[in-house]
Coordinates of C-alpha atoms in Angstrom, one line a residue:
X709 CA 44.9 -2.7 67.7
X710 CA 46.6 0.7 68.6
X711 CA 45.1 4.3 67.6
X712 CA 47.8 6.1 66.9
X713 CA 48.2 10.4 66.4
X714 CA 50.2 11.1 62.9
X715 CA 51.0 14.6 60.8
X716 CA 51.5 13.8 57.4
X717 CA 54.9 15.4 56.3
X718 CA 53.2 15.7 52.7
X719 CA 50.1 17.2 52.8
X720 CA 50.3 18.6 56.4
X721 CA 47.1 16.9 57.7
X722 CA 46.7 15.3 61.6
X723 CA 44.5 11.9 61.4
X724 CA 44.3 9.4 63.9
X725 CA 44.7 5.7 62.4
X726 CA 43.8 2.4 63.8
X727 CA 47.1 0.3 63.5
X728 CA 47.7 -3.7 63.4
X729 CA 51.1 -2.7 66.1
X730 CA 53.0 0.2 67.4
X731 CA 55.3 -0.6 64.7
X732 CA 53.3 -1.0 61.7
X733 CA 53.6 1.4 58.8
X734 CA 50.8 3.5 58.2
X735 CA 49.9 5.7 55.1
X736 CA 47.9 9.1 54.8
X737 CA 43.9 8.9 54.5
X738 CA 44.1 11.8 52.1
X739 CA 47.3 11.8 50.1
X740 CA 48.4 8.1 50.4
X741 CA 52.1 9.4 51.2
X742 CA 53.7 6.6 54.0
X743 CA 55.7 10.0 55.0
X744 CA 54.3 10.4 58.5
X745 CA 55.1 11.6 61.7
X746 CA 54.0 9.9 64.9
X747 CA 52.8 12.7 67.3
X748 CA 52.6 12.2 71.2
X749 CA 49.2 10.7 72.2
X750 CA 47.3 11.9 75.0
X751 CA 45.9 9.6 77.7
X752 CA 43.5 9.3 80.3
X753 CA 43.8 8.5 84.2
X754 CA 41.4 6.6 86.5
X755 CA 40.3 7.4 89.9
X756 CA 39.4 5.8 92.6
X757 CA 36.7 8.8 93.8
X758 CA 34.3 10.9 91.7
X759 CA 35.8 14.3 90.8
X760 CA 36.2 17.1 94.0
X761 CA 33.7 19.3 91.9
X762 CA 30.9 16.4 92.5
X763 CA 28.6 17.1 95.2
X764 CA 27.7 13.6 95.5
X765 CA 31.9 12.2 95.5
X766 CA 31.1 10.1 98.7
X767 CA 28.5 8.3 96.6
X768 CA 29.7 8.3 93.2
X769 CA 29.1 5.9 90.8
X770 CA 32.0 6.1 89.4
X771 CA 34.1 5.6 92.6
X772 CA 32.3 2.4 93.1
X773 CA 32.4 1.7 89.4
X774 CA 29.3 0.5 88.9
X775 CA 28.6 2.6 86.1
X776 CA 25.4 4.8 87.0
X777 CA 25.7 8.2 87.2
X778 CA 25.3 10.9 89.5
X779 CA 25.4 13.8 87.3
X780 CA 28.7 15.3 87.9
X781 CA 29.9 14.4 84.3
X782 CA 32.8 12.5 85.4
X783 CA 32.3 9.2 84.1

């Protein structure tokens, strides 16, 4: 199930709501109004290297993905 960004167009509030599909209608947490307005989500990228900023990049976990850490935060 999609996690989708809305502004209610009633009340004004921003929730995030956990949806059956993209197209499903959804209703406000707060007021119950089904007036909403789907706002752009943001995303994430992967990479294949730890961050430039990590001292240990060459040997990073997450480069290698096998999810230890080397303290640069980037996982």
């Amino acid at each position: 199930m999609p996690i989708f960004n809305y502004k209610c167009k009633a009340c004004g509030i921003e929730c995030e709501l956990l949806v059956p599909r993209f197209d499903s209608e959804a209703e406000c947490p707060k007021c119950g109004s089904a007036d909403l307005e789907k706002l752009p989500s943001r995303f994430a990228a992967v990479l294949n290297k730890g961050p430039r900023s990590c001292a240990n990049r060459d040997v990073c976990p997450s480069a290698h993905k096998c999810g230890g850490n080397c303290g640069c935060g980037g996982h």
